[in-house]
Coordinates of C-alpha atoms in Angstrom, one line a residue:
Chain A
M1 CA 175.6 139.3 95.8
L2 CA 177.9 139.7 92.8
D3 CA 180.6 138.1 94.9
I4 CA 179.5 134.8 93.4
Y5 CA 180.9 135.8 90.1
G6 CA 184.6 135.9 91.1
E7 CA 187.4 135.7 88.5
Q8 CA 187.8 131.9 89.1
I9 CA 184.1 131.1 88.4
L10 CA 183.9 133.3 85.3
E11 CA 187.2 131.9 83.9
L12 CA 186.1 128.3 84.5
S13 CA 182.7 128.8 83.0
R14 CA 184.4 130.3 79.9
H15 CA 187.2 127.8 79.6
P16 CA 186.4 124.6 81.4
R17 CA 189.3 122.1 81.7
H18 CA 187.3 118.9 82.0
R19 CA 184.4 119.4 79.6
G20 CA 183.9 116.7 77.1
A21 CA 183.4 112.9 76.8
I22 CA 185.3 109.8 77.7
R23 CA 185.4 107.2 75.0
K24 CA 184.7 104.2 77.2
P25 CA 183.6 105.5 80.6
S26 CA 183.5 103.1 83.5
A27 CA 180.5 104.9 84.9
A28 CA 178.2 107.7 83.7
S29 CA 175.2 109.5 85.0
K30 CA 172.9 112.3 83.9
D31 CA 170.4 114.5 85.8
S32 CA 168.6 117.8 85.5
N33 CA 167.8 120.7 87.8
P34 CA 164.0 120.7 87.9
L35 CA 164.0 124.5 88.6
C36 CA 165.7 125.5 85.4
G37 CA 165.8 122.3 83.3
D38 CA 169.6 122.4 83.0
E39 CA 171.1 119.0 82.4
I40 CA 174.5 117.8 83.4
E41 CA 176.2 114.5 82.5
F42 CA 179.3 113.1 84.2
Q43 CA 181.5 110.3 83.0
L44 CA 184.2 108.6 85.0
L45 CA 187.1 106.4 84.0
I46 CA 188.1 104.1 86.9
G47 CA 191.5 102.3 86.9
E48 CA 192.1 98.8 88.2
D49 CA 193.5 100.3 91.4
G50 CA 190.1 101.8 92.1
K51 CA 191.3 105.3 91.4
I52 CA 189.4 107.8 89.1
T53 CA 191.8 108.3 86.2
D54 CA 189.6 110.7 84.3
A55 CA 186.4 112.6 84.9
K56 CA 184.5 114.6 82.3
F57 CA 181.2 116.5 82.2
S58 CA 178.9 117.8 79.5
G59 CA 175.6 119.6 79.3
Q60 CA 174.2 123.1 79.5
G61 CA 174.2 125.2 82.7
C62 CA 174.8 128.5 84.3
A63 CA 178.3 129.8 85.3
I64 CA 177.9 128.4 88.8
S65 CA 177.0 124.9 87.8
M66 CA 179.6 124.7 85.0
A67 CA 182.4 126.0 87.2
S68 CA 181.3 123.6 90.0
A69 CA 181.3 120.7 87.6
D70 CA 184.8 121.6 86.4
L71 CA 186.2 122.0 89.9
I72 CA 184.6 118.7 91.0
A73 CA 186.1 116.8 88.0
N74 CA 189.5 118.4 88.7
E75 CA 189.4 117.5 92.3
L76 CA 188.3 113.8 91.8
I77 CA 190.9 112.9 89.2
D78 CA 193.5 110.6 90.8
K79 CA 191.4 110.2 93.9
K80 CA 190.0 106.8 95.0
L81 CA 186.5 106.2 93.8
S82 CA 185.4 105.4 97.3
S83 CA 186.4 108.9 98.3
V84 CA 183.4 110.3 96.4
K85 CA 181.2 109.2 99.3
G86 CA 182.9 111.6 101.7
F87 CA 183.1 114.4 99.1
D88 CA 180.4 116.8 100.3
K89 CA 178.8 120.1 99.6
A90 CA 181.2 121.9 102.0
A91 CA 184.0 120.6 99.8
V92 CA 182.3 122.0 96.7
F93 CA 181.8 125.4 98.3
S94 CA 185.4 125.4 99.4
L95 CA 186.5 124.6 95.8
L96 CA 184.2 127.4 94.5
G97 CA 185.7 129.7 97.2
M98 CA 182.2 130.9 98.2
H99 CA 178.7 129.9 99.2
P100 CA 176.4 130.6 96.2
G101 CA 173.5 131.7 98.4
P102 CA 170.1 130.1 98.8
S103 CA 168.8 130.9 95.3
R104 CA 171.8 129.3 93.5
V105 CA 172.9 126.5 95.9
K106 CA 171.3 123.9 93.7
C107 CA 173.2 125.2 90.6
A108 CA 176.4 124.4 92.5
L109 CA 175.2 121.1 93.9
L110 CA 173.7 119.5 90.7
P111 CA 177.2 118.4 89.4
L112 CA 177.9 116.9 92.9
K113 CA 174.7 114.9 92.7
V114 CA 175.4 113.7 89.2
V115 CA 179.0 112.7 89.9
K116 CA 177.8 110.8 93.0
M117 CA 175.2 109.0 91.0
A118 CA 177.9 107.8 88.6
A119 CA 180.3 106.8 91.4
Y120 CA 177.6 105.2 93.6
S121 CA 176.5 103.0 90.7
K122 CA 179.9 101.4 90.9
L123 CA 180.1 101.5 94.7
G124 CA 176.6 100.0 95.1
A125 CA 175.7 103.0 97.3
Q126 CA 172.5 105.1 97.4
L127 CA 172.2 108.9 97.4
T128 CA 171.2 110.2 100.8
E129 CA 168.0 112.3 100.8
K130 CA 170.0 115.5 101.0
E131 CA 172.3 114.6 98.2
A132 CA 169.4 113.7 96.0
A133 CA 167.6 117.0 96.9
M134 CA 170.8 119.0 96.3
E135 CA 170.5 120.5 99.8
Chain B
M1 CA 146.5 157.8 81.0
F2 CA 147.3 157.4 84.7
D3 CA 150.6 158.2 86.3
A4 CA 152.3 155.0 87.5
T5 CA 154.5 157.0 89.9
K6 CA 151.3 158.2 91.7
I7 CA 149.7 154.8 92.2
R8 CA 153.0 153.4 93.5
G9 CA 152.3 155.0 96.8
D10 CA 149.5 152.5 97.3
F11 CA 151.9 149.6 97.2
P12 CA 154.0 149.4 100.4
I13 CA 156.4 146.8 99.1
L14 CA 157.5 149.0 96.2
S15 CA 159.3 151.4 98.5
R16 CA 161.6 148.7 100.0
K17 CA 165.2 148.1 98.9
V18 CA 166.6 144.8 97.6
N19 CA 170.3 144.2 97.8
G20 CA 170.8 147.8 98.7
K21 CA 169.0 149.0 95.6
R22 CA 165.5 150.3 95.1
L23 CA 163.2 147.4 94.2
V24 CA 162.3 147.2 90.5
Y25 CA 159.6 144.5 90.4
L26 CA 159.3 143.1 86.9
D27 CA 158.1 139.6 87.8
N28 CA 154.4 140.4 87.5
A29 CA 153.5 137.5 85.3
S30 CA 154.5 135.3 88.3
T31 CA 152.5 137.3 90.8
T32 CA 151.8 141.0 91.3
Q33 CA 152.3 143.2 94.3
K34 CA 149.3 144.2 96.5
P35 CA 147.9 147.7 97.1
I36 CA 147.2 148.8 100.6
Q37 CA 143.5 148.6 99.9
V38 CA 143.8 144.8 99.3
I39 CA 146.0 144.3 102.4
N40 CA 143.6 146.3 104.5
A41 CA 140.6 144.3 103.2
I42 CA 142.2 141.1 104.5
S43 CA 143.0 142.7 107.9
D44 CA 139.6 144.3 108.1
Y45 CA 137.9 140.9 107.4
Y46 CA 139.8 139.1 110.2
S47 CA 139.5 142.1 112.6
N48 CA 135.8 142.7 112.1
S49 CA 133.8 140.1 110.1
N50 CA 135.5 136.7 110.4
A51 CA 133.0 133.8 110.3
N52 CA 132.3 130.9 108.0
V53 CA 130.2 131.6 104.9
H54 CA 126.9 130.1 103.9
R55 CA 126.4 128.2 107.2
G56 CA 125.5 130.3 110.2
I57 CA 122.5 132.5 110.7
H58 CA 124.4 134.6 113.1
A59 CA 125.3 138.2 112.2
L60 CA 128.9 137.6 111.5
S61 CA 128.3 134.7 109.1
M62 CA 125.7 136.7 107.3
E63 CA 128.1 139.6 107.0
A64 CA 131.0 137.4 105.8
S65 CA 128.7 135.6 103.3
G66 CA 127.4 139.0 102.0
K67 CA 130.9 140.3 101.4
F68 CA 132.0 137.0 99.8
E69 CA 129.1 137.0 97.4
E70 CA 129.6 140.7 96.6
S71 CA 133.1 139.7 95.4
R72 CA 131.5 137.1 93.2
R73 CA 129.2 139.7 91.6
K74 CA 132.1 142.0 91.1
T75 CA 134.1 139.2 89.4
A76 CA 131.1 138.4 87.1
A77 CA 130.8 142.1 86.2
F78 CA 134.6 142.4 85.6
I79 CA 134.6 139.9 82.8
G80 CA 131.0 140.4 81.6
A81 CA 129.6 137.1 82.7
S82 CA 125.8 136.8 82.6
G83 CA 125.5 136.4 86.3
A84 CA 127.3 135.7 89.6
S85 CA 126.3 132.0 89.4
E86 CA 128.7 131.6 86.5
I87 CA 131.7 132.4 88.8
V88 CA 133.3 129.5 90.8
F89 CA 136.0 130.4 93.3
T90 CA 138.9 127.9 93.4
K91 CA 142.4 128.2 94.9
N92 CA 144.2 129.2 91.7
A93 CA 143.9 129.2 87.9
T94 CA 145.5 125.8 88.0
E95 CA 142.7 124.3 90.1
S96 CA 140.2 126.0 87.8
L97 CA 141.7 124.2 84.8
N98 CA 141.9 121.0 86.7
L99 CA 138.2 121.4 87.5
V100 CA 137.3 121.8 83.9
A101 CA 139.6 118.9 82.7
N102 CA 138.2 116.5 85.3
S103 CA 134.5 117.4 85.3
L104 CA 134.2 117.9 81.5
G105 CA 136.7 115.2 80.9
S106 CA 134.6 112.6 82.7
A107 CA 132.3 112.7 79.6
L108 CA 135.2 112.1 77.2
G109 CA 134.9 108.7 75.5
K110 CA 137.7 106.5 74.0
G111 CA 139.0 108.4 71.0
G112 CA 137.5 111.7 72.1
V113 CA 139.7 114.6 71.1
V114 CA 141.0 117.5 73.2
V115 CA 142.9 120.3 71.4
L116 CA 145.4 122.5 73.2
S117 CA 148.2 124.8 71.9
E118 CA 151.9 124.3 72.0
M119 CA 152.4 127.5 74.0
E120 CA 150.4 126.4 77.1
H121 CA 151.5 126.7 80.6
H122 CA 152.0 123.3 82.2
S123 CA 148.8 123.9 84.1
N124 CA 146.8 123.7 80.9
I125 CA 148.7 120.6 79.6
V126 CA 149.2 118.2 82.5
P127 CA 145.5 118.1 83.7
W128 CA 144.5 117.2 80.2
Q129 CA 147.2 114.6 79.9
L130 CA 145.9 113.0 83.0
V131 CA 142.3 112.9 81.9
C132 CA 143.1 111.8 78.3
R133 CA 145.3 109.0 79.6
E134 CA 142.5 107.7 81.8
K135 CA 139.8 108.1 79.1
K136 CA 142.1 106.9 76.2
A137 CA 141.3 110.2 74.5
E138 CA 143.5 111.9 72.0
L139 CA 145.5 115.1 72.7
R140 CA 146.2 117.4 69.7
F141 CA 148.1 120.7 69.7
I142 CA 147.8 123.9 67.7
P143 CA 151.4 124.5 66.6
V144 CA 153.5 127.6 67.5
K145 CA 155.4 129.4 64.8
R146 CA 158.9 130.7 65.2
D147 CA 157.7 134.2 65.9
G148 CA 155.8 132.9 68.9
T149 CA 152.3 133.2 67.4
L150 CA 149.9 130.3 66.8
D151 CA 149.8 128.7 63.4
L152 CA 146.1 128.6 62.6
A153 CA 146.5 127.4 58.9
E154 CA 145.4 123.9 59.8
L155 CA 143.0 124.8 62.5
D156 CA 139.8 123.4 61.0
S157 CA 141.3 120.0 60.4
L158 CA 142.9 120.0 63.9
L159 CA 139.4 120.7 65.3
E160 CA 137.7 117.8 63.5
G161 CA 136.0 115.6 66.1
A162 CA 137.2 117.8 69.0
K163 CA 135.1 117.8 72.1
I164 CA 137.2 120.4 74.1
V165 CA 139.6 123.1 73.0
S166 CA 141.6 124.8 75.8
F167 CA 144.3 127.4 75.2
A168 CA 145.8 130.6 76.7
H169 CA 144.6 134.0 75.8
V170 CA 148.0 135.4 76.5
S171 CA 151.2 133.4 76.7
N172 CA 152.9 133.6 80.1
A173 CA 156.3 133.0 78.5
L174 CA 156.2 135.2 75.4
G175 CA 153.3 137.6 76.0
T176 CA 151.7 136.6 72.7
I177 CA 148.0 137.6 72.5
N178 CA 146.1 134.8 70.8
D179 CA 143.0 135.4 68.6
V180 CA 140.5 133.9 71.1
K181 CA 137.5 135.0 69.1
K182 CA 138.6 133.3 65.9
I183 CA 139.6 130.1 67.5
T184 CA 136.5 130.0 69.7
N185 CA 134.3 130.5 66.7
S186 CA 136.0 127.8 64.8
A187 CA 135.9 125.4 67.8
H188 CA 132.2 126.1 68.4
K189 CA 131.5 125.4 64.7
A190 CA 133.3 122.1 65.0
G191 CA 131.0 121.3 68.0
A192 CA 133.7 121.7 70.7
L193 CA 133.5 123.5 74.0
V194 CA 136.1 126.1 74.6
C195 CA 138.2 126.8 77.8
I196 CA 140.4 129.9 78.0
D197 CA 143.4 130.2 80.3
G198 CA 143.0 133.8 81.1
A199 CA 145.6 134.0 83.8
Q200 CA 147.8 136.4 81.8
S201 CA 145.0 138.3 80.1
V202 CA 142.3 139.2 82.6
P203 CA 144.9 141.1 84.7
H204 CA 146.2 143.1 81.8
L205 CA 143.6 143.7 79.1
P206 CA 140.0 144.6 79.0
V207 CA 138.4 141.1 78.8
G208 CA 134.7 140.5 78.1
I209 CA 133.3 137.0 77.5
A210 CA 131.0 138.2 74.7
Q211 CA 133.8 140.2 73.0
L212 CA 135.9 137.0 72.9
G213 CA 133.3 135.1 71.0
S214 CA 131.7 133.6 74.1
P215 CA 134.1 130.8 75.2
D216 CA 132.5 128.4 77.6
F217 CA 135.0 128.5 80.4
M218 CA 137.7 130.9 81.5
A219 CA 140.3 130.4 84.3
F220 CA 142.3 133.1 86.0
S221 CA 144.0 133.9 89.3
A222 CA 143.5 136.7 91.8
H223 CA 147.1 137.0 92.8
K224 CA 148.2 138.0 89.3
M225 CA 145.8 140.9 89.4
L226 CA 146.6 142.7 92.7
G227 CA 144.6 140.2 94.8
P228 CA 145.8 137.8 97.4
T229 CA 147.2 134.3 96.7
G230 CA 144.9 131.4 97.4
V231 CA 142.0 132.5 95.1
G232 CA 141.4 131.4 91.6
V233 CA 138.4 132.0 89.4
L234 CA 136.6 129.7 87.0
Y235 CA 134.0 131.3 84.7
G236 CA 131.7 128.7 83.3
R237 CA 128.5 129.0 81.2
K238 CA 125.7 128.4 83.6
E239 CA 123.9 125.5 81.7
L240 CA 127.2 123.7 81.4
L241 CA 128.1 124.1 85.0
E242 CA 124.7 122.8 85.9
S243 CA 125.1 119.7 83.7
M244 CA 128.6 118.9 84.8
P245 CA 129.5 116.5 87.7
P246 CA 131.2 118.0 90.7
F247 CA 135.0 118.0 91.0
L248 CA 135.7 118.0 94.7
G249 CA 133.2 116.6 97.3
G250 CA 132.5 117.9 100.8
G251 CA 130.6 120.5 102.7
D252 CA 128.8 123.4 101.0
M253 CA 128.6 121.6 97.6
I254 CA 125.7 119.4 98.6
R255 CA 122.0 119.9 99.1
E256 CA 121.4 116.6 100.8
V257 CA 123.7 113.8 101.9
K258 CA 122.5 110.3 102.6
L259 CA 124.8 107.4 103.4
Q260 CA 125.0 106.0 99.9
S261 CA 124.3 109.1 97.8
S262 CA 124.0 112.9 97.7
M263 CA 122.2 115.7 95.9
W264 CA 124.3 118.5 94.7
N265 CA 123.9 122.1 95.6
E266 CA 123.1 124.6 92.9
V267 CA 125.9 126.3 90.9
P268 CA 128.3 127.7 91.6
H269 CA 128.3 126.2 95.1
K270 CA 128.3 122.6 93.6
F271 CA 132.0 123.3 92.7
E272 CA 133.0 124.9 96.0
A273 CA 133.5 122.1 98.5
G274 CA 134.8 123.0 101.9
T275 CA 135.6 126.4 103.5
P276 CA 137.0 128.7 100.8
D277 CA 139.6 131.4 101.3
I278 CA 137.0 133.8 102.5
A279 CA 139.4 136.6 103.4
G280 CA 141.1 136.1 100.0
V281 CA 137.9 136.3 98.0
I282 CA 136.8 139.4 99.9
A283 CA 140.2 141.1 99.3
F284 CA 140.0 140.1 95.7
G285 CA 136.9 142.2 95.5
A286 CA 139.0 145.2 96.7
A287 CA 141.6 144.4 94.0
L288 CA 138.8 144.4 91.3
D289 CA 137.6 147.8 92.6
Y290 CA 141.2 149.1 92.4
L291 CA 141.6 147.8 88.8
K292 CA 138.3 149.2 87.8
K293 CA 139.3 152.6 89.1
L294 CA 142.5 152.5 87.1
G295 CA 140.7 151.2 84.0
M296 CA 141.7 148.1 82.2
G297 CA 142.0 149.9 78.9
R298 CA 144.4 152.4 80.5
I299 CA 146.4 149.6 82.0
R300 CA 146.8 148.0 78.6
L301 CA 147.9 151.3 77.1
H302 CA 150.4 151.9 79.9
E303 CA 151.9 148.4 79.6
G304 CA 152.1 148.9 75.8
K305 CA 154.1 152.0 76.4
L306 CA 156.5 150.2 78.8
L307 CA 156.8 147.3 76.3
K308 CA 157.7 149.6 73.4
I309 CA 160.4 151.2 75.5
A310 CA 161.7 147.8 76.6
L311 CA 161.8 146.3 73.1
Q312 CA 163.7 149.4 71.9
L313 CA 166.2 149.6 74.8
M314 CA 166.8 145.9 74.9
G315 CA 167.0 145.6 71.1
E316 CA 169.8 148.2 71.1
I317 CA 172.0 146.0 73.3
P318 CA 174.3 143.9 71.2
G319 CA 173.9 140.2 72.0
V320 CA 170.4 140.4 73.3
S321 CA 167.9 138.1 71.6
L322 CA 164.2 139.0 72.1
Y323 CA 161.5 136.3 71.7
G324 CA 157.9 136.6 70.9
P325 CA 155.9 138.7 68.4
R326 CA 157.4 142.1 67.5
S327 CA 154.0 143.6 66.9
L328 CA 152.9 145.5 70.0
E329 CA 149.3 144.7 69.0
L330 CA 149.9 141.0 69.4
R331 CA 151.7 141.2 72.7
G332 CA 151.1 141.8 76.4
G333 CA 153.6 143.4 78.7
V334 CA 156.1 140.6 78.7
V335 CA 159.7 140.7 77.4
S336 CA 161.4 137.3 77.2
F337 CA 165.0 137.5 76.3
N338 CA 168.5 136.0 76.4
V339 CA 171.9 137.5 76.5
E340 CA 174.6 135.9 74.3
G341 CA 177.0 133.9 76.4
I342 CA 175.1 134.4 79.7
H343 CA 172.9 131.7 81.1
P344 CA 169.5 133.1 82.1
H345 CA 170.1 132.3 85.8
D346 CA 173.3 134.2 85.8
A347 CA 171.7 137.1 84.1
A348 CA 168.8 137.0 86.7
S349 CA 171.3 136.9 89.5
V350 CA 173.1 140.0 88.2
L351 CA 169.7 141.8 87.7
D352 CA 168.8 140.8 91.3
S353 CA 172.0 142.4 92.6
Q354 CA 170.7 145.6 90.9
G355 CA 167.3 145.3 92.7
V356 CA 165.6 144.1 89.5
A357 CA 163.3 141.1 90.1
V358 CA 162.7 139.0 86.9
R359 CA 162.0 135.3 86.3
A360 CA 164.6 133.1 84.7
G361 CA 163.8 129.5 83.5
H362 CA 161.4 127.7 81.3
H363 CA 158.3 129.6 82.7
C364 CA 156.4 126.3 83.2
A365 CA 156.1 126.1 79.4
M366 CA 158.7 123.4 78.6
P367 CA 157.0 122.3 75.3
L368 CA 157.0 125.9 74.0
M369 CA 160.7 126.4 75.0
R370 CA 161.6 123.1 73.3
K371 CA 159.7 124.1 70.1
L372 CA 161.6 127.4 70.0
G373 CA 164.9 125.6 70.6
L374 CA 165.4 127.4 73.9
G375 CA 166.5 125.9 77.3
S376 CA 165.3 128.9 79.2
T377 CA 164.9 132.6 79.0
V378 CA 164.9 135.7 81.2
R379 CA 161.5 137.2 81.5
A380 CA 160.6 140.7 82.5
S381 CA 156.8 141.4 82.9
F382 CA 155.2 144.7 83.6
Y383 CA 152.1 146.0 85.5
A384 CA 150.3 149.2 86.1
Y385 CA 152.7 150.4 88.8
N386 CA 155.9 150.0 86.7
A387 CA 157.4 153.3 85.6
P388 CA 159.3 153.9 82.3
E389 CA 162.5 154.6 84.4
E390 CA 162.3 151.1 85.7
V391 CA 162.7 149.8 82.1
E392 CA 165.9 151.8 81.9
V393 CA 167.1 150.3 85.1
L394 CA 166.4 146.9 83.6
A395 CA 168.4 147.7 80.4
N396 CA 171.3 149.1 82.4
A397 CA 171.3 145.9 84.6
V398 CA 171.5 143.8 81.4
K399 CA 174.5 145.9 80.3
K400 CA 176.1 145.3 83.7
A401 CA 175.6 141.5 83.3
K402 CA 177.3 141.8 79.9
A403 CA 180.2 143.7 81.4
I404 CA 180.7 141.0 84.1
F405 CA 180.6 138.1 81.7
S406 CA 182.4 139.6 78.8

């Protein structure tokens, strides 16, 4: 159970690399986890070549959600905006290096939902039911 | 004083392990565990007496109806109601509060005033928001002070013109015990009816309607007091229940149905449409017997003892913030806290890994949390079967969380 608090998660939650705000974001989105009320905002800066040149998050959350947000931001920088569509929960768990277990899975997937909301607003896409439900 | 370790034997679930550790169940404000007497009552009903109530003239139906009504009499006696007809069975305290809000709310006119408190559970806010929006009535709130008690300084002016006042006896998030008698007396003087959310008080303190200044309604849940889920109670003063319109329509709540109109059954049946949770109500009777045997005064003393140990042990841990009144007199067996630098969900996950079950979150009291400037907290809540050693396990688990996140 305590396996979810590995060194990487604890370190990222203490010292996130991509926490903050982008001065003029190309896309932004915000949502909260209805279970705990935690809120996360994601901002994306998108270059003319359709690549994500910067990604930042802000908000309050547990170690799992904060580490997940930081890893997602880190992963998406320099990737094509359109690649966010194929970026799924398995990729998030892989970045986290673990499956957070049923009681904490939404903590890990809220940042994914929010970053998808921001990206999809530019791509003209809709969240799937599972993406919206963080399942 | 009873010995918590002795009664634990009656609760099968308490001997199981969680994550390889002995279960330390401290989420009693959410729901309590069930003694074997309650579990057996459910099994016995389905094995021996199952039939619908108030319908058949066959032996089983008579037997089931008899046991069902016996639970109603026990419930009335438990809270000192004048009679069994003042007890309505619902599916939970939330439904009981919705019943009052809808039925009583139907008489609210434009500009009518409903007064709640800022420390309410969402179940005592949202139903009133719905009815007030529909009736264009006004919602007012008794403010909460920083220490988690209600600010009654402006009570009389808040109550001016109020038709209904509805508030919690004990806060589910902080454990604050409110002065029901004082507020009820003031509300009655102002001409308002009073509804008490007793979900966190009836299970934990001796509660008598008269001793509380005779509020007009009181809602509580069986599952928070050793009974099964699926059963709620609404106490209502008989004359009021008689004069109020029904909430849900259907079988059992009518005397006569014609195509265009119906005559209502007498109270409390007027408010009990459809087949109720018969097994649940009968098993709730077994829970009441069990609590009566323990003694509510003794349960209160026992929880006070646990609370005192908890506040002391937790208060000694650097970085732990405790919320709610510090006076043991003003507080039920609830410890709401945060650990510096650790999100409540992370703290609860570490506690869970040590077998300690607590709640983490906003406790369905978001307005209260916002008022206190908190996103969420960790909440440990006690009951009769919790032993002092379990409070030590809690404190040690909190220290473990600190070590992991330091």
